[in-house]
XYZ file of C-alpha atoms in Angstrom:
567
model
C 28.056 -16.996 -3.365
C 28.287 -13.536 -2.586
C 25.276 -11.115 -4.011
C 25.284 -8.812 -6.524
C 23.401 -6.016 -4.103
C 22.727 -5.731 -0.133
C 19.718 -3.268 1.005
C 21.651 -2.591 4.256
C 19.087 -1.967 7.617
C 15.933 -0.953 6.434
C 13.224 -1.889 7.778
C 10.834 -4.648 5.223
C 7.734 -4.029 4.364
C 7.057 -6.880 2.091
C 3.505 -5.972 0.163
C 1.353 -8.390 1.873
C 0.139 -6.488 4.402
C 1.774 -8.002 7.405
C 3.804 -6.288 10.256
C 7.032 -4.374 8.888
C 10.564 -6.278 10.424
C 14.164 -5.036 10.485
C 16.125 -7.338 7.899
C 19.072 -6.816 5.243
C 17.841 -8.080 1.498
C 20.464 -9.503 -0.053
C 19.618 -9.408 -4.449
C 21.560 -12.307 -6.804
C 20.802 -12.604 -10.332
C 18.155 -9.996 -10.242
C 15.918 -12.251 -7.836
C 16.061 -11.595 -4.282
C 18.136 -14.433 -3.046
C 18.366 -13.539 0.999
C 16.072 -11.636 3.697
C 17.680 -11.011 7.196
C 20.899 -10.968 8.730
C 23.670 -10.516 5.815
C 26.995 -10.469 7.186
C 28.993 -10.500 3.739
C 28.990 -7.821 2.152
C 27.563 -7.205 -1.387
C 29.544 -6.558 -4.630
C 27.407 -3.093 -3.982
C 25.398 -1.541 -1.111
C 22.486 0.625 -0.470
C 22.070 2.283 3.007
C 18.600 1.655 4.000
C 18.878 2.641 7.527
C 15.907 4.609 8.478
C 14.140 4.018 5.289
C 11.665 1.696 4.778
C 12.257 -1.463 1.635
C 8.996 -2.333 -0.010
C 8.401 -3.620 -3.720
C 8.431 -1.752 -6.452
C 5.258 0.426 -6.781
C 2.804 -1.293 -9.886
C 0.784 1.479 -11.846
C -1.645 -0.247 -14.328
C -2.941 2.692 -15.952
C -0.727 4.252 -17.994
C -0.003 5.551 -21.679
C 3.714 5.503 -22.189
C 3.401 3.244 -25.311
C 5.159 5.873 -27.611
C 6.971 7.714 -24.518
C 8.841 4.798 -23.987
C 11.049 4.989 -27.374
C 12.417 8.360 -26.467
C 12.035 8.406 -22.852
C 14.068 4.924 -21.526
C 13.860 6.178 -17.578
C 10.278 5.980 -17.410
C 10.254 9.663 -16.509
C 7.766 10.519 -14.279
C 6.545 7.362 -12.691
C 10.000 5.940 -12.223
C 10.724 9.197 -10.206
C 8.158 8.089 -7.962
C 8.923 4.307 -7.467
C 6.673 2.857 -9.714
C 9.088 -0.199 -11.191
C 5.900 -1.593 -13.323
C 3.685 -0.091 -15.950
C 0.885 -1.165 -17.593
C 0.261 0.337 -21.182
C -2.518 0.600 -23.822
C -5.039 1.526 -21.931
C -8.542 2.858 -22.706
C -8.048 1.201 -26.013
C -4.971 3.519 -27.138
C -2.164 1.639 -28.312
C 0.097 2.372 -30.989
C -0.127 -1.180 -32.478
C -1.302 -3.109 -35.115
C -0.238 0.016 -37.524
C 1.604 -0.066 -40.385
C 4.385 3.260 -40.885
C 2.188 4.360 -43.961
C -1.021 4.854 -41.241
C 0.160 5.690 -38.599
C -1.676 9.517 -38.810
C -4.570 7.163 -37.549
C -3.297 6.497 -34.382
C -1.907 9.773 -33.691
C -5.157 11.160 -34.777
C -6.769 9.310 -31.786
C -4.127 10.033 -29.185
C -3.031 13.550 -29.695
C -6.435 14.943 -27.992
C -8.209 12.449 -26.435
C -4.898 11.780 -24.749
C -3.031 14.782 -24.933
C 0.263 13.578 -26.528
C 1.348 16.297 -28.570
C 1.955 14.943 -32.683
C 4.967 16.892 -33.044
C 6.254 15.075 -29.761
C 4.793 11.989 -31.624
C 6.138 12.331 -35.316
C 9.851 13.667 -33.937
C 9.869 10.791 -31.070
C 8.808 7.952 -32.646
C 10.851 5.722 -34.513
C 8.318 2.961 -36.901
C 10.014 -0.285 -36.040
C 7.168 -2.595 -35.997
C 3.527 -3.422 -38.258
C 1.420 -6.005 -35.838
C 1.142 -6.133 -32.387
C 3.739 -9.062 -32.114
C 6.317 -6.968 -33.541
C 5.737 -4.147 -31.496
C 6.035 -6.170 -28.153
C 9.332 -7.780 -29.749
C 10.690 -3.893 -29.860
C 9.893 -3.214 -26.893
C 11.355 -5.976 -25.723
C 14.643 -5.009 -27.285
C 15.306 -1.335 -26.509
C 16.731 -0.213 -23.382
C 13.850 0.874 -20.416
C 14.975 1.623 -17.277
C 11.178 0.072 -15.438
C 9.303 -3.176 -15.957
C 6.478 -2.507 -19.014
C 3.226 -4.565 -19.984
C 0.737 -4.004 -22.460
C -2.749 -4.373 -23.897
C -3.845 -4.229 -27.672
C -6.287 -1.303 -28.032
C -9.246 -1.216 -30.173
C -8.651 2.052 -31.690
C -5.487 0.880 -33.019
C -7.106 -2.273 -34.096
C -9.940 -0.874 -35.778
C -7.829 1.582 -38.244
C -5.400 -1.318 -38.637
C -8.146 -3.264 -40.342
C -10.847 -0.567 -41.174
C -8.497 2.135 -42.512
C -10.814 5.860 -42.512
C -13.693 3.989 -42.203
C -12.813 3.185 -38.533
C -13.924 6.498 -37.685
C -17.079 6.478 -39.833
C -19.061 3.336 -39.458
C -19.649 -0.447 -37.927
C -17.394 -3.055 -38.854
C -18.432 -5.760 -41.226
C -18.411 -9.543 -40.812
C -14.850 -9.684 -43.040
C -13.402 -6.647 -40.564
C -14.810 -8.422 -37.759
C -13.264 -11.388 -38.361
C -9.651 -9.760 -39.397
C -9.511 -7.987 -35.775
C -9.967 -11.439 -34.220
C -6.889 -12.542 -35.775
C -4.600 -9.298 -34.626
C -6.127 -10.153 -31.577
C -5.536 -13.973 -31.244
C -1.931 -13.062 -32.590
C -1.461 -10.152 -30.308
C -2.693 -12.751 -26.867
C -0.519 -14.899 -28.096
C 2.529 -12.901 -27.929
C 2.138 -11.589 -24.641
C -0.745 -9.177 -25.005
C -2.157 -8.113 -21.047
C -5.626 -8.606 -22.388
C -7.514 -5.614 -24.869
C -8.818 -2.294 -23.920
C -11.755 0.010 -25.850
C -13.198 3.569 -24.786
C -16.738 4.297 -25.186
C -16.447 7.652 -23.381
C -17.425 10.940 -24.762
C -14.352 11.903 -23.180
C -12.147 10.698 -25.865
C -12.526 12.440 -29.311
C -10.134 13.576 -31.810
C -8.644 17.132 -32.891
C -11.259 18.221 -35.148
C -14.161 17.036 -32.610
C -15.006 13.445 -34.085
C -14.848 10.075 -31.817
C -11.919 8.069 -31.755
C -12.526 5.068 -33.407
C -13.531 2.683 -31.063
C -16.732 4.767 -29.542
C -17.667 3.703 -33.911
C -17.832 -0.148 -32.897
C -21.401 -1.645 -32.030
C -21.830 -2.952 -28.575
C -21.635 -6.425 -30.563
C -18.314 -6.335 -31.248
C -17.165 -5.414 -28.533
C -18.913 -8.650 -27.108
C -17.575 -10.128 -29.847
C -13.477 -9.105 -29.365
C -14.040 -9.903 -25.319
C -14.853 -13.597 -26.018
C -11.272 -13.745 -27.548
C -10.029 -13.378 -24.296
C -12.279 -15.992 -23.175
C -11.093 -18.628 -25.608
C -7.361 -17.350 -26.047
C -6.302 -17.848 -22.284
C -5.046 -14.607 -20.038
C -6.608 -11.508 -20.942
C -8.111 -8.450 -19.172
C -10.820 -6.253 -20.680
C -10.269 -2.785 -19.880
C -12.675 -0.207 -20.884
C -13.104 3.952 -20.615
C -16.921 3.593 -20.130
C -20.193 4.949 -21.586
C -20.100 8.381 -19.965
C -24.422 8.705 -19.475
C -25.774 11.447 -17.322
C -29.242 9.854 -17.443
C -29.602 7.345 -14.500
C -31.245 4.989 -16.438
C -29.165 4.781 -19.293
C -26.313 3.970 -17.272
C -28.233 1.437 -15.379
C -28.575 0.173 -18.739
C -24.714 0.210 -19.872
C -24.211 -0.884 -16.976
C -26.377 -4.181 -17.088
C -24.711 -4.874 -20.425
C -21.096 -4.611 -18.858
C -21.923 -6.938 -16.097
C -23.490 -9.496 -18.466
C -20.447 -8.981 -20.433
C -18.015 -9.909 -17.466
C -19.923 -13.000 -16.679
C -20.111 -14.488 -19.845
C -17.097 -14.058 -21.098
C -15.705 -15.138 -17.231
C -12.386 -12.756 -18.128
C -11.763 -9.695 -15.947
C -12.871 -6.683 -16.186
C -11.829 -3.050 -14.640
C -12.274 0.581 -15.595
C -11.647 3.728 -13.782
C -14.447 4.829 -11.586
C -14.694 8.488 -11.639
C -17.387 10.551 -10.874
C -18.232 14.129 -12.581
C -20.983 17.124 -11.435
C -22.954 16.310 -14.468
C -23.255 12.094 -12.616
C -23.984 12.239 -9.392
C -24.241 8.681 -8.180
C -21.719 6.892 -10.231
C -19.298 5.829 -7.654
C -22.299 4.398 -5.968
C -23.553 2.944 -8.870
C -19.962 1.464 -10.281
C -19.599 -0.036 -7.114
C -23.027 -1.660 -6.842
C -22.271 -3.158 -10.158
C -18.966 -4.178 -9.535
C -20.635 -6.575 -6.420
C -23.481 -7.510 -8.613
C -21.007 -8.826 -10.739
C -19.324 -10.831 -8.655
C -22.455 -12.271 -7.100
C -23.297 -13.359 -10.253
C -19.498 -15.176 -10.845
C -17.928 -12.521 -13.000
C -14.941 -10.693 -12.057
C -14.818 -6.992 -12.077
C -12.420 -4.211 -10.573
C -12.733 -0.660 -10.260
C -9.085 1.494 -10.844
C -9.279 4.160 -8.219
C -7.417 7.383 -7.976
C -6.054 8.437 -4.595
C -7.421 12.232 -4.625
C -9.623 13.887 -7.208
C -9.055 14.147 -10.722
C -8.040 17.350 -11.555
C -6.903 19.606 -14.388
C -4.047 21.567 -13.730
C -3.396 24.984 -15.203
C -0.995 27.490 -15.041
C 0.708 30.598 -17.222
C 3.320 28.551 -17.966
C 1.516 26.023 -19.542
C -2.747 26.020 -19.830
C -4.967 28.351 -19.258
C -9.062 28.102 -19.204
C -8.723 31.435 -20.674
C -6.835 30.397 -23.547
C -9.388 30.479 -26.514
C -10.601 33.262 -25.603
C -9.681 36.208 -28.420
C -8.595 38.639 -25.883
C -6.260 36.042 -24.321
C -5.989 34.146 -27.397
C -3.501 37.018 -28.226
C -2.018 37.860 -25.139
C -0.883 34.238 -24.615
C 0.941 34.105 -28.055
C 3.441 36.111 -26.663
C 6.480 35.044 -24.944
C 6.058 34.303 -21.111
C 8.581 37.060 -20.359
C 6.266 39.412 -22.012
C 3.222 38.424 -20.215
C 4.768 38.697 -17.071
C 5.077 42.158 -17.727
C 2.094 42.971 -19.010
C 0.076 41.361 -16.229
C 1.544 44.351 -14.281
C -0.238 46.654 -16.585
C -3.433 47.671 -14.590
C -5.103 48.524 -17.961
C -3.892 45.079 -19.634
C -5.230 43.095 -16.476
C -8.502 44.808 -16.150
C -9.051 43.899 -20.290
C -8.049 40.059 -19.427
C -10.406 40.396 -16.297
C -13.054 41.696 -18.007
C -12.780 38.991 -21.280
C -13.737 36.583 -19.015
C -17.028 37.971 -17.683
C -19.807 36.195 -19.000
C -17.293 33.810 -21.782
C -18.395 30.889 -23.490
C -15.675 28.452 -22.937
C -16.649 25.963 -25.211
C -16.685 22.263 -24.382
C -14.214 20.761 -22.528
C -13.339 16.989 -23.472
C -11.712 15.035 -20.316
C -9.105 17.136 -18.095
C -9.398 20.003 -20.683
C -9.018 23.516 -19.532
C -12.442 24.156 -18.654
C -14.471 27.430 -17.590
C -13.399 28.383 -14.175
C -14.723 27.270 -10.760
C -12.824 29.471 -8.684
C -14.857 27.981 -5.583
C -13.032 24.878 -6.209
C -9.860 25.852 -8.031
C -7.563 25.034 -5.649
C -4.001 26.603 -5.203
C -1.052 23.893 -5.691
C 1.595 26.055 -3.680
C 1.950 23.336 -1.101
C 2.635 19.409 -2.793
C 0.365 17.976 -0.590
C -2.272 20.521 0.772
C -4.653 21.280 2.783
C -5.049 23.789 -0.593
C -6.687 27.077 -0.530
C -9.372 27.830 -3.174
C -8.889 31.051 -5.309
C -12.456 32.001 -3.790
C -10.898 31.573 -0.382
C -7.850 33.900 -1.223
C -10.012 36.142 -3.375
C -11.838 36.998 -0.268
C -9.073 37.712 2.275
C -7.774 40.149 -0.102
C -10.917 41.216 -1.247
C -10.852 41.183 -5.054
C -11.596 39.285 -8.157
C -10.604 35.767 -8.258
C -8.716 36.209 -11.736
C -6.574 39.090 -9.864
C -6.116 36.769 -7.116
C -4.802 34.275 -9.851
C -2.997 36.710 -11.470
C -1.160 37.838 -8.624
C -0.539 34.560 -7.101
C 1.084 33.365 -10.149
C 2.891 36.806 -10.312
C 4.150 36.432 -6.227
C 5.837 32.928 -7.722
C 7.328 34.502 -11.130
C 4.899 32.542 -13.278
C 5.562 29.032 -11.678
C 2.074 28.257 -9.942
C 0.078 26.129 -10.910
C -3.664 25.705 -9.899
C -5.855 22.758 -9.633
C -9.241 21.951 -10.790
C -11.144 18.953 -9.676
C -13.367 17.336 -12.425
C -14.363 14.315 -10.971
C -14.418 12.879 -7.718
C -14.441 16.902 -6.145
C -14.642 15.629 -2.661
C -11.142 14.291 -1.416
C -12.452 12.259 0.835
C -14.238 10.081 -1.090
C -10.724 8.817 -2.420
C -10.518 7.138 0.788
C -13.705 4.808 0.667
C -12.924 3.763 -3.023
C -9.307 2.565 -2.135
C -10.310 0.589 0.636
C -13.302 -1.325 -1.478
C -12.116 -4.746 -1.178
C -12.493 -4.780 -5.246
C -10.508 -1.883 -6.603
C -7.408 -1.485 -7.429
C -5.081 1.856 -7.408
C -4.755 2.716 -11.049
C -5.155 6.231 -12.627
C -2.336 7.793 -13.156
C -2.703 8.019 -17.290
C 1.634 8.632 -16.991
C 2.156 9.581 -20.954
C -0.877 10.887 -22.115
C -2.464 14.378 -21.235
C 1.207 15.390 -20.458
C 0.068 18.915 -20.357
C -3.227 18.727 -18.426
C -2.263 16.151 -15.562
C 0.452 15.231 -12.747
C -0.731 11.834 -11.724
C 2.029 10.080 -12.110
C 2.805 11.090 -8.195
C -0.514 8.601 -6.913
C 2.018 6.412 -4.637
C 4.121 9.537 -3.252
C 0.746 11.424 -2.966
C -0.775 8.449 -1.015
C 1.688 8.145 0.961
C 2.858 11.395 1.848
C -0.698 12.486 2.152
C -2.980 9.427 3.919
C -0.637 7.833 5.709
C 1.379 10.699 7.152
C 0.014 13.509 7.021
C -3.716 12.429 7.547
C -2.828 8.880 9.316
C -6.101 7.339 7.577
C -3.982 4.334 6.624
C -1.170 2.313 8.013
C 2.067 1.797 5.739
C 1.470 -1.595 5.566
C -2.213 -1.403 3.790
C -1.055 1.245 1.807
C 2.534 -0.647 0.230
C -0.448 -3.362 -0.302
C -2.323 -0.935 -2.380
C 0.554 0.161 -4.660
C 2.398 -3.525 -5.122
C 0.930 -6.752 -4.120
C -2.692 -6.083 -4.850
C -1.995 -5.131 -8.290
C 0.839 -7.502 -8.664
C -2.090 -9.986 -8.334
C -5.032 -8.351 -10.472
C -2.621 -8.251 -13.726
C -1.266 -11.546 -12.824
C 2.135 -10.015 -12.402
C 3.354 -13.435 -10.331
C 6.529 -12.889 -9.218
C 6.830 -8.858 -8.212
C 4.281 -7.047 -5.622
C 6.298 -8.770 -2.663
C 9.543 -8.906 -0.961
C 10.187 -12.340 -0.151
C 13.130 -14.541 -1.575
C 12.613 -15.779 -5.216
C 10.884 -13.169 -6.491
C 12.220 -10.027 -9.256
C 14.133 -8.000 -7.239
C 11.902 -4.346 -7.475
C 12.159 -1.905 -4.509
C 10.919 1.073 -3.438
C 13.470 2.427 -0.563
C 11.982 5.266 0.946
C 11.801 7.742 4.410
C 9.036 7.304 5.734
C 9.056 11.053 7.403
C 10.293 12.648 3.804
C 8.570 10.812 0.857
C 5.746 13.094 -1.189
C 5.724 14.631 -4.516
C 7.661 17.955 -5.163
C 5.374 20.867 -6.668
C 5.399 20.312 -10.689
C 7.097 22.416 -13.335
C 6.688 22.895 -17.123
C 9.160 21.498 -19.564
C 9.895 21.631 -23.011
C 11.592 18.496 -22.866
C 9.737 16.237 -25.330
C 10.684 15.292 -28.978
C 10.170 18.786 -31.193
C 10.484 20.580 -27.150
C 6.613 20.166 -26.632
C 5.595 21.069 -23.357
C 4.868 18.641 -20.553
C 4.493 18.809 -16.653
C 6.977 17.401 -14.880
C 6.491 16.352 -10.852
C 9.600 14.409 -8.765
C 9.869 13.514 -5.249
C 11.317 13.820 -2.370
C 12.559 11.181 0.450
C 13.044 7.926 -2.115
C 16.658 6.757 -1.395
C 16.972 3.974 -4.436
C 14.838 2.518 -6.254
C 15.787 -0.889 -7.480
C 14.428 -2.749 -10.945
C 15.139 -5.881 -11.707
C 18.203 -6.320 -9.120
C 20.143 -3.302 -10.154
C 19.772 -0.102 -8.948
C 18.185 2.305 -11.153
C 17.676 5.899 -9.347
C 20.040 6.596 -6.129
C 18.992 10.144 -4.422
C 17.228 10.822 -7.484
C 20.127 10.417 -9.561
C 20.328 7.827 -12.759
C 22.687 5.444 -11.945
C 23.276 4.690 -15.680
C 21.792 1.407 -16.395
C 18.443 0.621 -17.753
C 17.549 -3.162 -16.095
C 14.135 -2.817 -17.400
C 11.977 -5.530 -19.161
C 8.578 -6.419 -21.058
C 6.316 -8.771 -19.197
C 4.632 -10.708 -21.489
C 1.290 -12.137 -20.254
C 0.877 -15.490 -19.805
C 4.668 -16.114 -19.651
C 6.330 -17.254 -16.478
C 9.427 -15.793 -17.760
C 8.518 -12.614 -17.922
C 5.942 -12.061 -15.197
């Protein structure tokens, strides 16, 4: 029987680590059915000569839970080979939630995740109540990538609690109601459930989302479902505590929590100014754990996390009155104004000595120009503003201004809020108990561009720096999460398995510099970041980008845990 697709003369690099080999793939069925010599030739081809064929890139920290019902490509991690999402984290989902509530959940996602309500109310069409239904409509609309998701306890708490989710504790009757969504959401399909307990995530007018309301014991409480209701990850934004000893504190509470409840359990590890130590400590815990027979994983970013800002979208400036009025006009106008000497030397001058409020997560946040870094290169080294500043000898806002002028408006800057030095990236992806995973694709569409992590790591560590080989670093992005999610039959290339690629150059692939948009529903602005040197990628046996080009079809499906089917 002939197959449905060849990958023609790549070169395999099949997730698990071990020495790349020369081979044809041949795909039937959307499984790959052949690996080697294929002398027939396929109802269709891809050219893979000189590229490198590897699975499907896995990100399991991502937000595209709404995105998804307007956006079917999977725009921007499907630009970057990512074939598999995982949604609903940080305890963000957008179900349970009946269409009469739903202001609840958008009240919880449109700042501590960025996703703009009008985007929200224009893009999202109510087709589901529980948690059950929503996985059913997700199962049914077109997706051009593989999605998964958790229940989140911000969704489950308004669901049951109404207002009072972001006002007080639950009772013993609401307690026992969000065991049910939660058995009934497992049962469906459900990766596990998700809560935040960082500061980090509050709403619009400055309140916490509803989940930092819930006492420690329930939390305890809604874990042990997982225990008793089969597969199930807990995945938690954690207790954000500058104190050392309150985090030690958290901390022991977490690990007890993994080991009783003997389910997984994972959470980004990220480490701000204001807490020194905590990559240290969140890995010391993370082995504790495990020493003491619980399971715990650390989601790792591949660089630092960092706001990104630029005229044609944020600002630190922003709320400041001067600028507050300057940046209500249109872009066109600023540009021209920011050639007025007396204009720039009132915007320079606002800034001396501002109080920039409080910045909540990647926020716009007062100005390091010491470590705002300037993204005019996709993959660096980057120069600070400081550093530019000081070869032409003047203020760091003129050397932002001009920059951004030199580039008609379309710079953007970078500013690292946690994990500032690069190169501890490095150490925390090759912990044997992390997992690459921070990309947040869907939410703080304005703020972020991490949807790039696999072209960034490999572009950037592997080529560019030669830290890694390709074959630890296609490990990284497929198998290794493949495995933590229990994704069983993607993360490799090796006959029998879903047939998600990644074909790629090896001497081209990296992220291209982002751009604004005003591409979402109601044209709210996003950042958008491609790349470069991906030849196809390939979801599900059909090919879904060629050159960077939508082929047309949308072979994506829902994975529903626990079900061979779908995993």
């Amino acid at each position: 029987m002939a197959n449905d697709l060849v990958i023609r003369g790549g070169t395999v690099i099949d997730g698990s680590g071990r020495s790349r080999f020369r081979a044809d793939v041949g795909i039937r069925q959307g499984r790959i059915s052949q690996i080697g010599r294929i002398r027939e030739r396929g109802a269709a081809e891809v050219d893979a000569e000189g590229h490198f064929v590897a699975p499907g890139f896995i990100d399991g920290h991502t937000h595209l839970d709404a995105q998804v019902g307007w956006d079917p490509l999977g725009t921007c991690p499907s630009l970057h080979g990512v074939t598999t999402v995982v949604t609903g984290n940080c305890g963000f989902s957008v179900a349970p939630c009946r269409e009469s509530e739903k202001e609840w959940v958008f009240r919880s996602l449109e700042r501590a995740e960025d996703i703009p309500r009008a985007a929200l109310m224009a893009g999202v069409d109510w087709k589901w109540e529980t948690f059950p239904d929503y996985l059913d409509w997700l199962d049914r609309i077109p997706k051009g990538i593989n999605y998964s998701s958790y229940i989140g306890h911000s969704a489950l708490r308004t669901y049951v609690m109404g207002e009072r989710a972001f006002e007080e504790a639950a009772s013993d009757d609401h307690l026992e109601a969000m065991v049910r969504e939660l058995r009934a959401a497992l049962s469906a399909g459900a990766m596990g459930f998700t809560t935040s307990r960082s500061r980090a995530h509050a709403t619009a007018d400055d309140r916490p989302v509803a989940s930092r309301l819930a006492e420690w014991s329930e939390v305890e409480h809604l874990v042990g479902v997982l225990d008793h209701a089969g597969p199930g990850v807990f995945e938690l934004a954690n207790e954000t505590h500058t104190d050392p000893g309150e985090r030690r504190e958290f901390y022991g509470r977490l690990r007890d929590l993994a080991v009783a409840s003997g389910r997984p359990v994972t959470f980004l590890i990220g480490e701000a100014p204001d807490m020194p130590g905590t990559i240290r400590d969140s890995l010391a815990l993370i082995d504790e754990t495990w020493a003491l027979g619980g399971r715990m994983y650390g989601e790792v970013h591949v660089r630092q996390f960092s706001s990104v800002v630029g005229f044609k979208s944020n600002l630190p400036f922003d709320k400041l009155p001067v600028w507050r009025d300057f940046r209500s006009q249109p872009i066109e106008t600023q540009r021209v104004q920011l050639a007025d000497l007396a204009v720039r030397a009132r915007l320079v001058e606002a800034t001396r000595d501002a109080d920039y409020g409080v910045a909540r997560g990647p926020e716009a946040r007062a100005p390091r120009y010491d470590q705002l870094l300037v993204l005019d290169t996709p993959l660096g080294p980057h120069r600070t503003v400081a550093d530019v500043a000081a070869e032409r000898r003047c203020d760091p806002l003129e050397a932002m201004i001009d920059l951004s002028l030199e580039a008609d408006l379309d710079l953007f800057f970078m500013q690292p809020i946690a994990n500032i030095d690069l190169e501890s990236a490095l150490g925390l992806m090759r912990h044997p108990r992390t997992v690459v995973a921070a990309s947040d694709s869907g939410a703080h569409v304005s703020q972020l561009i991490d949807s790039s992590i696999p072209t960034f790591l490999l572009g950037y560590w592997v080529r560019q720096r030669e830290e890694l080989d390709w074959e630890e670093a296609i490990r990284l992005l497929t198998f290794n999460p493949a495995l933590f999610w229990g994704f069983r039959s993607r993360g490799l290339v090796t006959e029998g398995f879903a047939a998600d690629l990644a074909i790629f150059d090896p001497e081209q692939i990296g992220p291209t510099l982002p751009t604004a948009a005003h591409d979402l529903p109601g044209q709210a602005l996003r950042l958008k970041q491609g790349a470069t040197g991906i030849r196809a990628t390939v979801v599900n046996g059909q090919v879904l980008l060629h050159d960077g080009a939508h082929s047309g079809s949308y072979p994506g499906q829902l994975l529903r845990s626990g079900m061979t089917s779908g995993t």
